[in-house]
Short mmCIF file of C-alpha atoms in Angstrom, two decimals:
data_model
loop_
_atom_site.label_atom_id
_atom_site.label_comp_id
_atom_site.label_asym_id
_atom_site.label_seq_id
_atom_site.Cartn_x
_atom_site.Cartn_y
_atom_site.Cartn_z
CA MET A 47 -14.45 -14.32 -4.99
CA ASP A 48 -14.59 -18.13 -4.80
CA LYS A 49 -11.64 -20.07 -3.41
CA LYS A 50 -10.49 -21.28 -6.83
CA ALA A 51 -10.46 -17.74 -8.25
CA GLU A 52 -8.46 -16.47 -5.27
CA THR A 53 -6.03 -19.40 -5.56
CA ASP A 54 -5.60 -18.75 -9.29
CA LEU A 55 -4.90 -15.07 -8.58
CA THR A 56 -2.30 -15.96 -5.95
CA ASP A 57 -0.64 -18.56 -8.19
CA ALA A 58 -0.45 -16.10 -11.08
CA GLN A 59 1.58 -13.73 -8.91
CA SER A 60 3.59 -16.25 -6.88
CA ALA A 61 6.40 -17.30 -9.20
CA PRO A 62 8.08 -14.33 -10.88
CA PRO A 63 11.49 -14.95 -12.45
CA ALA A 64 14.80 -14.34 -10.74
CA ALA A 65 16.03 -10.82 -11.43
CA PRO A 66 19.13 -11.90 -13.45
CA ASP A 67 16.98 -14.05 -15.75
CA LEU A 68 14.50 -11.23 -16.29
CA ILE A 69 17.23 -8.69 -16.98
CA ALA A 70 18.99 -11.01 -19.42
CA ALA A 71 15.76 -11.61 -21.35
CA LEU A 72 15.07 -7.87 -21.57
CA GLN A 73 18.62 -7.09 -22.68
CA ALA A 74 18.02 -9.33 -25.71
CA VAL A 75 15.21 -7.05 -27.00
CA LEU A 76 16.03 -3.55 -25.70
CA PRO A 77 19.04 -1.28 -26.18
CA ALA A 78 21.30 -1.14 -23.12
CA HIS A 79 20.43 2.49 -22.39
CA CYS A 80 16.73 1.55 -22.06
CA ILE A 81 17.35 -0.80 -19.13
CA LEU A 82 18.21 0.19 -15.54
CA HIS A 83 18.88 -2.43 -12.89
CA ARG A 84 21.55 -1.13 -10.50
CA GLU A 85 20.09 0.12 -7.22
CA GLU A 86 21.35 3.67 -7.66
CA ASP A 87 19.63 3.80 -11.07
CA THR A 88 16.31 2.30 -9.98
CA ARG A 89 16.02 4.25 -6.71
CA PRO A 90 14.37 7.32 -8.38
CA PHE A 91 11.51 5.05 -9.47
CA GLU A 92 10.72 3.60 -6.03
CA CYS A 93 7.53 5.63 -5.62
CA ASP A 94 5.23 8.06 -7.34
CA GLY A 95 3.95 11.30 -5.80
CA LEU A 96 2.74 9.37 -2.75
CA SER A 97 6.04 8.71 -1.01
CA LEU A 98 4.44 6.83 1.89
CA TYR A 99 4.64 3.69 -0.25
CA ARG A 100 8.01 2.66 -1.70
CA ALA A 101 9.58 -0.40 -3.34
CA LEU A 102 12.60 -0.97 -5.57
CA PRO A 103 11.79 -2.62 -8.90
CA ALA A 104 13.84 -5.56 -10.11
CA VAL A 105 14.41 -3.65 -13.35
CA VAL A 106 13.29 -0.41 -15.00
CA CYS A 107 12.57 -0.41 -18.74
CA LEU A 108 12.38 2.88 -20.64
CA PRO A 109 11.26 1.87 -24.15
CA GLU A 110 11.40 4.31 -27.03
CA THR A 111 8.95 2.66 -29.43
CA GLU A 112 5.70 0.75 -29.41
CA ALA A 113 7.49 -2.30 -30.80
CA GLN A 114 9.84 -2.30 -27.81
CA ILE A 115 6.85 -2.18 -25.46
CA GLN A 116 5.39 -5.19 -27.25
CA ALA A 117 8.65 -7.08 -26.80
CA VAL A 118 8.78 -6.26 -23.08
CA MET A 119 5.19 -7.37 -22.56
CA ARG A 120 5.77 -10.69 -24.34
CA ILE A 121 8.81 -11.42 -22.18
CA CYS A 122 6.93 -10.57 -19.00
CA ARG A 123 4.02 -12.77 -20.08
CA LYS A 124 6.37 -15.65 -20.87
CA LEU A 125 8.35 -15.35 -17.63
CA ASN A 126 5.37 -14.54 -15.42
CA ALA A 127 6.91 -11.19 -14.45
CA PRO A 128 4.71 -8.39 -13.03
CA VAL A 129 4.60 -5.13 -15.03
CA VAL A 130 3.87 -1.72 -13.51
CA PRO A 131 3.36 1.07 -16.10
CA ARG A 132 4.53 4.55 -15.07
CA GLY A 133 4.03 7.97 -16.60
CA ALA A 134 5.59 11.11 -15.14
CA GLY A 135 5.42 9.76 -11.58
CA THR A 136 3.16 12.57 -10.34
CA GLY A 137 0.36 10.21 -9.27
CA LEU A 138 -0.83 10.54 -5.68
CA SER A 139 -2.21 7.09 -4.82
CA GLY A 140 0.81 4.79 -5.10
CA GLY A 141 -0.52 3.41 -8.37
CA ALA A 142 2.94 3.43 -9.95
CA MET A 143 4.76 1.90 -6.98
CA PRO A 144 6.98 -0.84 -8.46
CA HIS A 145 6.73 -4.56 -7.86
CA PRO A 146 10.01 -5.71 -6.25
CA GLN A 147 10.20 -8.75 -8.54
CA GLY A 148 8.90 -7.13 -11.68
CA VAL A 149 9.38 -4.56 -14.41
CA LEU A 150 8.74 -0.85 -13.93
CA LEU A 151 7.74 0.22 -17.45
CA GLY A 152 8.39 3.95 -17.88
CA LEU A 153 6.71 5.66 -20.84
CA SER A 154 8.36 9.07 -20.65
CA LYS A 155 10.33 8.59 -23.90
CA LEU A 156 7.14 8.22 -25.94
CA ASN A 157 6.59 11.97 -25.96
CA ARG A 158 5.67 13.00 -29.50
CA ILE A 159 2.68 15.03 -30.58
CA LYS A 160 2.09 13.16 -33.82
CA HIS A 161 -0.64 15.23 -35.43
CA ILE A 162 -3.00 18.12 -34.74
CA ASP A 163 -6.13 18.02 -36.90
CA THR A 164 -7.54 21.53 -36.86
CA ASP A 165 -10.49 20.65 -39.08
CA ASN A 166 -11.76 18.04 -36.63
CA ALA A 167 -10.25 19.63 -33.49
CA THR A 168 -8.30 16.55 -32.39
CA ALA A 169 -4.70 15.67 -31.61
CA VAL A 170 -2.91 12.33 -31.82
CA ILE A 171 -0.24 12.08 -29.15
CA GLU A 172 1.97 9.60 -27.32
CA PRO A 173 1.48 8.86 -23.60
CA GLY A 174 4.61 10.68 -22.39
CA VAL A 175 3.41 14.09 -23.63
CA ARG A 176 2.81 16.54 -20.78
CA ASN A 177 -0.77 17.65 -20.26
CA LEU A 178 0.06 21.33 -20.67
CA ALA A 179 2.17 20.68 -23.77
CA ILE A 180 -0.99 19.66 -25.65
CA SER A 181 -2.58 23.07 -25.14
CA GLU A 182 0.72 24.81 -25.89
CA ALA A 183 0.96 22.99 -29.24
CA ALA A 184 -2.70 23.65 -30.06
CA ALA A 185 -2.65 27.35 -29.06
CA PRO A 186 -1.48 28.70 -32.47
CA HIS A 187 -4.61 27.12 -33.93
CA GLY A 188 -6.91 28.74 -31.35
CA LEU A 189 -7.51 25.40 -29.62
CA TYR A 190 -6.72 23.82 -26.24
CA TYR A 191 -7.13 20.60 -24.23
CA ALA A 192 -9.66 21.13 -21.43
CA PRO A 193 -8.72 18.80 -18.50
CA ASP A 194 -6.17 20.66 -16.38
CA PRO A 195 -4.87 18.83 -13.27
CA SER A 196 -2.89 21.03 -10.90
CA SER A 197 0.22 19.09 -11.94
CA GLN A 198 -0.44 19.75 -15.64
CA ILE A 199 2.97 21.34 -16.13
CA ALA A 200 4.55 17.95 -15.36
CA CYS A 201 1.94 15.14 -15.50
CA SER A 202 1.66 13.05 -18.67
CA ILE A 203 -1.44 12.38 -20.72
CA GLY A 204 -0.84 8.64 -20.35
CA GLY A 205 -1.01 9.02 -16.58
CA ASN A 206 -4.14 11.15 -16.95
CA VAL A 207 -5.75 8.32 -18.92
CA ALA A 208 -4.72 5.78 -16.27
CA GLU A 209 -6.24 7.80 -13.43
CA ASN A 210 -9.09 9.56 -15.30
CA SER A 211 -7.71 12.88 -14.09
CA GLY A 212 -9.82 16.01 -13.80
CA GLY A 213 -8.81 19.54 -12.90
CA VAL A 214 -10.27 22.98 -12.41
CA ARG A 215 -12.24 22.93 -15.67
CA CYS A 216 -13.70 19.44 -15.22
CA MET A 217 -17.03 20.72 -13.91
CA LYS A 218 -17.93 22.31 -17.25
CA TYR A 219 -15.81 20.33 -19.69
CA GLY A 220 -15.58 16.91 -18.07
CA LEU A 221 -12.87 14.55 -16.91
CA THR A 222 -10.28 12.80 -19.06
CA VAL A 223 -12.84 10.17 -20.06
CA HIS A 224 -15.01 12.86 -21.63
CA ASN A 225 -12.14 14.29 -23.71
CA ILE A 226 -10.53 11.14 -25.16
CA LEU A 227 -11.74 9.67 -28.44
CA ARG A 228 -9.40 6.74 -28.98
CA VAL A 229 -6.50 4.88 -27.37
CA ARG A 230 -4.05 2.40 -28.82
CA VAL A 231 -3.05 -0.24 -26.30
CA VAL A 232 -0.48 -3.03 -25.94
CA THR A 233 -1.93 -6.02 -24.09
CA ILE A 234 -0.02 -8.32 -21.73
CA ASP A 235 0.32 -10.72 -24.70
CA GLY A 236 2.06 -8.01 -26.73
CA ASP A 237 -0.89 -7.56 -29.08
CA ILE A 238 -2.19 -4.19 -30.30
CA VAL A 239 -5.81 -3.21 -29.74
CA GLU A 240 -7.56 0.09 -30.41
CA LEU A 241 -10.44 1.25 -28.24
CA GLY A 242 -12.79 4.03 -29.23
CA SER A 243 -12.85 5.88 -32.53
CA GLU A 244 -12.41 9.33 -34.00
CA ALA A 245 -16.02 9.02 -35.16
CA PRO A 246 -18.89 9.85 -32.75
CA ASP A 247 -19.25 6.17 -31.85
CA ALA A 248 -17.43 2.85 -32.21
CA PRO A 249 -18.80 -0.66 -32.82
CA GLY A 250 -19.14 -3.10 -29.96
CA LEU A 251 -18.88 -2.54 -26.22
CA ASP A 252 -17.65 0.82 -24.94
CA LEU A 253 -14.34 -0.51 -23.69
CA LEU A 254 -12.72 2.92 -23.98
CA ALA A 255 -14.61 4.06 -20.88
CA VAL A 256 -13.57 0.85 -19.12
CA PHE A 257 -9.90 1.39 -19.97
CA ILE A 258 -9.73 5.06 -18.93
CA GLY A 259 -9.19 5.11 -15.17
CA SER A 260 -8.06 1.46 -15.03
CA GLU A 261 -4.69 2.43 -13.48
CA GLY A 262 -2.50 0.29 -15.73
CA MET A 263 -4.33 -2.93 -14.90
CA LEU A 264 -5.65 -3.70 -18.39
CA GLY A 265 -2.91 -2.71 -20.82
CA VAL A 266 -0.27 -0.12 -21.73
CA VAL A 267 -1.42 2.84 -23.78
CA THR A 268 0.90 3.89 -26.61
CA GLU A 269 -1.19 6.44 -28.53
CA ILE A 270 -4.09 8.70 -27.61
CA THR A 271 -6.50 10.79 -29.67
CA VAL A 272 -7.79 13.74 -27.63
CA LYS A 273 -10.53 16.24 -28.29
CA LEU A 274 -9.51 19.87 -28.59
CA LEU A 275 -11.81 22.81 -27.90
CA PRO A 276 -11.84 26.38 -29.26
CA LYS A 277 -10.12 28.71 -26.85
CA PRO A 278 -12.76 30.98 -25.24
CA ALA A 279 -12.71 34.59 -26.33
CA CYS A 280 -12.92 35.78 -22.74
CA ALA A 281 -12.55 34.46 -19.21
CA GLN A 282 -12.94 36.10 -15.80
CA VAL A 283 -12.59 34.87 -12.23
CA LEU A 284 -14.90 35.93 -9.43
CA LEU A 285 -13.21 35.60 -6.05
CA ALA A 286 -15.69 35.40 -3.16
CA SER A 287 -14.82 35.54 0.56
CA PHE A 288 -16.88 33.97 3.36
CA ASN A 289 -16.79 34.09 7.14
CA SER A 290 -17.08 30.29 7.42
CA ALA A 291 -16.28 27.21 5.36
CA GLU A 292 -19.87 26.13 5.89
CA ALA A 293 -21.17 29.30 4.24
CA ALA A 294 -18.83 28.80 1.28
CA GLY A 295 -19.96 25.18 0.91
CA ASN A 296 -23.59 26.23 0.94
CA ALA A 297 -22.85 28.91 -1.68
CA VAL A 298 -21.58 26.20 -4.04
CA THR A 299 -24.93 24.42 -3.94
CA LYS A 300 -26.74 27.71 -4.49
CA ILE A 301 -24.70 28.45 -7.63
CA ILE A 302 -25.51 25.08 -9.14
CA GLY A 303 -29.10 25.34 -7.96
CA ALA A 304 -29.40 28.62 -9.87
CA GLY A 305 -28.60 26.77 -13.09
CA ILE A 306 -25.09 28.24 -13.41
CA ILE A 307 -22.30 25.92 -14.58
CA PRO A 308 -19.02 27.84 -14.16
CA ALA A 309 -15.90 26.85 -16.08
CA GLY A 310 -14.28 26.38 -12.67
CA LEU A 311 -15.60 26.38 -9.13
CA GLU A 312 -12.90 25.85 -6.49
CA MET A 313 -12.76 26.32 -2.74
CA MET A 314 -9.98 26.99 -0.24
CA ASP A 315 -10.32 27.21 3.54
CA ARG A 316 -8.51 29.63 5.87
CA GLN A 317 -5.59 27.30 6.47
CA ALA A 318 -5.05 26.91 2.72
CA ILE A 319 -5.37 30.66 2.14
CA HIS A 320 -2.71 31.46 4.75
CA MET A 321 -0.49 28.72 3.35
CA VAL A 322 -0.72 29.92 -0.25
CA GLU A 323 -0.87 33.73 -0.13
CA PRO A 324 2.69 34.36 1.18
CA PHE A 325 4.00 31.93 -1.46
CA VAL A 326 2.12 33.22 -4.54
CA GLN A 327 0.79 36.65 -3.51
CA ALA A 328 -2.41 35.94 -5.41
CA GLY A 329 -4.36 38.73 -3.71
CA TYR A 330 -6.52 36.52 -1.52
CA ASP A 331 -8.54 37.91 1.39
CA MET A 332 -6.50 36.98 4.48
CA ASP A 333 -9.45 37.73 6.78
CA ALA A 334 -11.69 35.16 5.08
CA GLN A 335 -12.44 31.78 6.62
CA ALA A 336 -12.93 30.39 3.10
CA ILE A 337 -12.88 31.60 -0.50
CA LEU A 338 -14.48 30.43 -3.73
CA LEU A 339 -12.90 30.92 -7.14
CA CYS A 340 -15.62 30.96 -9.78
CA GLU A 341 -14.54 31.23 -13.41
CA SER A 342 -16.76 32.13 -16.35
CA ASP A 343 -15.67 31.73 -19.97
CA GLY A 344 -17.20 32.32 -23.40
CA THR A 345 -17.94 35.46 -25.36
CA ARG A 346 -17.57 38.77 -23.54
CA GLU A 347 -21.33 39.15 -23.38
CA GLU A 348 -21.79 35.62 -21.98
CA VAL A 349 -19.10 36.15 -19.38
CA ALA A 350 -20.45 39.52 -18.25
CA HIS A 351 -23.95 38.07 -17.85
CA GLU A 352 -22.78 34.96 -15.96
CA VAL A 353 -20.50 36.93 -13.63
CA GLU A 354 -23.41 39.26 -12.81
CA ARG A 355 -25.61 36.26 -11.99
CA MET A 356 -22.93 34.66 -9.83
CA GLU A 357 -22.36 37.92 -7.92
CA ALA A 358 -26.05 38.05 -7.05
CA VAL A 359 -26.10 34.41 -5.88
CA LEU A 360 -22.92 34.78 -3.82
CA GLN A 361 -24.12 37.97 -2.14
CA SER A 362 -27.36 36.25 -1.18
CA ALA A 363 -25.30 33.33 0.17
CA GLY A 364 -23.44 35.63 2.56
CA ALA A 365 -20.24 36.52 0.71
CA THR A 366 -18.33 39.15 2.68
CA ARG A 367 -16.17 40.32 -0.22
CA LEU A 368 -16.28 39.94 -4.01
CA GLN A 369 -13.37 40.53 -6.43
CA VAL A 370 -13.62 40.16 -10.21
CA SER A 371 -10.44 39.82 -12.27
CA THR A 372 -10.03 42.85 -14.53
CA SER A 373 -7.19 41.56 -16.70
CA GLU A 374 -5.72 38.28 -17.89
CA PRO A 375 -2.65 38.58 -15.62
CA GLU A 376 -4.92 39.09 -12.61
CA ARG A 377 -7.06 36.08 -13.59
CA LEU A 378 -3.94 33.92 -13.84
CA ARG A 379 -2.70 35.24 -10.50
CA PHE A 380 -5.97 34.26 -8.81
CA TRP A 381 -5.60 30.75 -10.21
CA ALA A 382 -1.90 30.59 -9.36
CA GLY A 383 -2.80 30.39 -5.68
CA ARG A 384 -5.06 27.40 -6.24
CA LYS A 385 -2.66 25.68 -8.62
CA ASN A 386 0.27 26.10 -6.23
CA ALA A 387 -1.43 24.87 -3.08
CA PHE A 388 0.62 21.66 -2.99
CA PRO A 389 4.07 23.26 -3.28
CA ALA A 390 2.96 25.95 -0.83
CA ALA A 391 2.27 23.19 1.70
CA GLY A 392 5.95 22.29 1.55
CA ARG A 393 6.84 25.72 2.97
CA VAL A 394 4.78 25.28 6.13
CA SER A 395 5.16 21.58 6.84
CA PRO A 396 7.93 19.00 6.37
CA ASP A 397 5.42 16.65 4.68
CA TYR A 398 1.84 16.62 3.51
CA TYR A 399 -0.58 13.89 2.57
CA CYS A 400 -3.01 14.85 -0.20
CA MET A 401 -6.31 13.01 0.02
CA ASP A 402 -8.82 12.47 -2.77
CA GLY A 403 -12.46 11.67 -2.11
CA THR A 404 -15.72 12.73 -3.70
CA ILE A 405 -19.00 13.58 -1.99
CA PRO A 406 -22.43 14.91 -2.98
CA ARG A 407 -22.21 18.71 -3.06
CA ARG A 408 -25.04 19.06 -0.54
CA HIS A 409 -22.78 17.51 2.12
CA LEU A 410 -19.81 19.87 1.63
CA ALA A 411 -20.47 21.88 4.79
CA ARG A 412 -21.07 18.75 6.88
CA VAL A 413 -17.88 17.06 5.72
CA LEU A 414 -15.72 20.16 6.15
CA ASN A 415 -16.98 20.56 9.72
CA ALA A 416 -16.19 16.89 10.39
CA ILE A 417 -12.65 17.28 9.01
CA GLU A 418 -12.13 20.24 11.34
CA GLN A 419 -13.13 18.03 14.27
CA MET A 420 -10.73 15.34 13.04
CA GLU A 421 -7.86 17.84 13.29
CA ASP A 422 -8.36 17.85 17.05
CA GLU A 423 -8.83 14.09 17.17
CA PHE A 424 -5.61 13.28 15.31
CA GLY A 425 -3.60 16.31 16.45
CA LEU A 426 -2.67 17.38 12.91
CA ARG A 427 -3.47 20.38 10.73
CA CYS A 428 -5.43 19.94 7.51
CA ALA A 429 -5.71 22.51 4.71
CA ASN A 430 -8.70 22.08 2.39
CA VAL A 431 -8.39 23.00 -1.27
CA PHE A 432 -10.59 21.24 -3.78
CA HIS A 433 -12.91 21.07 -6.77
CA ALA A 434 -16.02 22.30 -4.98
CA GLY A 435 -18.20 22.27 -8.07
CA ASP A 436 -18.12 18.50 -8.42
CA GLY A 437 -17.55 17.65 -4.75
CA ASN A 438 -14.01 16.33 -5.27
CA LEU A 439 -12.16 16.95 -1.99
CA HIS A 440 -8.37 17.30 -1.69
CA PRO A 441 -7.60 17.75 2.03
CA LEU A 442 -3.88 18.31 2.66
CA ILE A 443 -2.91 16.66 5.95
CA LEU A 444 0.26 18.31 7.29
CA PHE A 445 2.72 16.15 9.23
CA ASP A 446 6.40 15.35 9.80
CA SER A 447 7.54 11.96 8.48
CA ASN A 448 10.60 12.15 10.73
CA LYS A 449 8.17 11.44 13.57
CA PRO A 450 6.77 7.92 13.05
CA GLU A 451 3.81 8.60 15.29
CA GLU A 452 2.80 11.57 13.12
CA THR A 453 3.03 9.47 9.97
CA GLU A 454 0.76 6.89 11.56
CA ARG A 455 -1.72 9.57 12.64
CA ALA A 456 -1.69 11.13 9.15
CA ASP A 457 -2.52 7.76 7.63
CA LYS A 458 -5.40 7.21 10.09
CA PHE A 459 -6.62 10.77 9.46
CA GLY A 460 -6.76 10.04 5.74
CA VAL A 461 -8.62 6.77 6.30
CA ALA A 462 -11.20 8.59 8.43
CA ILE A 463 -11.78 11.17 5.68
CA LEU A 464 -12.23 8.52 3.00
CA GLU A 465 -14.63 6.47 5.07
CA LEU A 466 -16.59 9.62 5.89
CA CYS A 467 -16.90 10.27 2.14
CA VAL A 468 -18.44 6.80 1.73
CA GLN A 469 -20.79 7.35 4.66
CA VAL A 470 -22.34 10.46 3.08
CA GLY A 471 -22.89 8.71 -0.24
CA GLY A 472 -19.61 9.58 -1.98
CA THR A 473 -16.65 7.58 -3.16
CA VAL A 474 -13.05 6.97 -2.08
CA THR A 475 -11.53 8.55 -5.17
CA GLY A 476 -12.37 11.28 -7.62
CA GLU A 477 -9.31 11.53 -9.84
CA HIS A 478 -6.18 10.27 -8.04
CA GLY A 479 -7.06 6.60 -8.32
CA VAL A 480 -7.01 3.75 -5.81
CA GLY A 481 -3.47 2.40 -6.19
CA MET A 482 -1.97 1.22 -2.91
CA GLU A 483 -3.43 4.08 -0.90
CA LYS A 484 -7.15 3.27 -0.93
CA ILE A 485 -7.20 -0.48 -1.42
CA ASN A 486 -8.55 -1.08 2.11
CA GLN A 487 -11.29 1.49 1.60
CA MET A 488 -12.39 -0.42 -1.51
CA CYS A 489 -13.43 -3.12 0.98
CA VAL A 490 -15.49 -0.51 2.79
CA GLN A 491 -17.23 0.89 -0.26
CA PHE A 492 -17.90 -2.18 -2.41
CA SER A 493 -19.47 -5.56 -1.75
CA ARG A 494 -17.52 -8.72 -2.49
CA GLU A 495 -19.75 -9.35 -5.51
CA GLU A 496 -18.88 -5.94 -6.93
CA LEU A 497 -15.15 -6.47 -6.36
CA ASP A 498 -15.37 -9.88 -8.05
CA THR A 499 -16.97 -8.20 -11.06
CA PHE A 500 -14.09 -5.70 -11.22
CA LEU A 501 -11.64 -8.60 -11.09
CA ALA A 502 -13.51 -10.44 -13.86
CA VAL A 503 -13.07 -7.40 -16.12
CA LYS A 504 -9.35 -7.31 -15.32
CA ARG A 505 -8.92 -11.01 -16.03
CA ALA A 506 -10.62 -10.59 -19.42
CA PHE A 507 -7.69 -8.34 -20.39
CA ASP A 508 -4.99 -9.86 -18.16
CA PRO A 509 -5.84 -13.48 -17.21
CA ARG A 510 -2.75 -14.00 -15.06
CA CYS A 511 -3.02 -10.63 -13.31
CA LEU A 512 0.51 -9.51 -14.20
CA LEU A 513 -0.35 -5.87 -14.94
CA ASN A 514 0.00 -3.66 -11.86
CA PRO A 515 -0.84 -6.53 -9.49
CA GLN A 516 -1.73 -6.29 -5.80
CA LYS A 517 -3.28 -2.84 -6.28
CA VAL A 518 -6.73 -1.33 -6.84
CA ILE A 519 -8.80 -4.52 -6.39
CA PRO A 520 -8.41 -6.08 -2.93
CA THR A 521 -8.50 -9.84 -2.44
CA LEU A 522 -11.05 -11.58 -0.26
CA ALA A 523 -8.37 -12.21 2.37
CA ARG A 524 -7.49 -8.52 2.52
CA CYS A 525 -11.11 -7.43 2.89
CA ALA A 526 -11.68 -10.06 5.60
CA GLU A 527 -8.63 -8.77 7.46
CA TYR A 528 -9.65 -5.12 7.13
CA GLY A 529 -13.41 -5.67 7.31
CA LYS A 530 -14.27 -3.48 10.28
CA MET A 531 -17.06 -1.88 8.24
CA HIS A 532 -19.31 -2.91 5.40
CA VAL A 533 -21.30 -0.63 3.13
CA HIS A 534 -23.86 -2.03 0.72
CA GLY A 535 -26.26 -0.11 -1.44
CA GLY A 536 -25.07 3.12 0.15
CA ALA A 537 -26.20 1.99 3.62
CA LEU A 538 -24.01 1.34 6.64
CA ARG A 539 -24.63 -1.41 9.14
CA PHE A 540 -25.34 -0.05 12.64
CA PRO A 541 -25.65 3.58 11.45
CA ASP A 542 -26.30 4.79 15.00
CA LEU A 543 -22.71 4.02 16.06
CA SER A 544 -20.12 6.80 16.08
CA ARG A 545 -17.68 6.52 13.17
CA PHE A 546 -14.97 9.01 14.16
#
């Protein structure tokens, strides 16, 4: 970034309005019940699911219509006030942490499912609709929405669009970006733009793919058209036990190498198994060092054939025990353990820090072994539960925030994991986003030229950088301050030096 660009970015964020002036302007366009500004009312919005980062917003706006969102955006543009969009607040990267001198724009009241088109297998919905509610509404028509984050019972589709969320089924059916056809967006100027199309393609640049995963930096989504899929006639889960995490990691590569693409392919290590089983009673093998959950879906004949193939691959990979779900309740129980790993962590530790990094599958065993060594280095436990099929890791670092030194060690532990992901050719995020959490690691992964390109895209949508500022894209000054490492073209400088 050249000096003028950095100065312009700083100036754009340096003079927000005084809180009373901002509140008064918003009160002129929003009903009183849509505005919160007393500390006791704004306190619940001080963080998202990553509570390590907190800030009180100057004001919280909870609009009920698209027109009200337009009015808020125009006021913020006029007054130079930062705007941080927020969905259900389940995000895990600090992406919805408020700006202390800006507006926290909550979208939870835009929660209508407007239309389900069974002929074209699509649904038009507002951003505040829960992920799971889409499938619940589509179920009577024999349809469902494929992406299924673990927080799907609570997370909103607008937040999923912001973070490009995945889930258990993302290996076979793709991430959010692969299941969205169109979004309707309010820009910082208060204008309406539509990206994508309900047709197979749309004219012009593919800005839909740019917008999905942009973490609220480009605009505020007000309407989404999602793809729906026919509900499979049959689904079964194959639960495989292994005597080491390394063996389980190697089994993942063997499954993919055999040309099998399961509907879900998840892994849990011994620490995660012992954390989850007493909480859910899913029927997991308590003697295993690691387990894989491999789901097959389709017709009964397809499922039977694929399960048979997976059993053969897993046995050859050293599985010590194989269990196949024999009923729908048993299948759901197997998945309940995986889906409830995060709340189960709360029973065994005062706090946990959920990481999110992605690596090439061939390095699963190597990275898991390195994380085990890091447990000794940082003196903290770490339970591994993740999307093994696409290499998206979710280590759960267990710590006690009442002990400042443990919080500091947990943060350093997380940094070490993320930078290890980069070292092996991966990335610092898979589906949780960058937010506040990984902004320093963006300096590690990307060159300054790449970061400047990201910023240029942002400025095309938001010239004054008012939307979710100071997150996701680090400034030159921040990278210079953090710059203890530099990665370019996937190669580290001084690769012979120890990194952890």
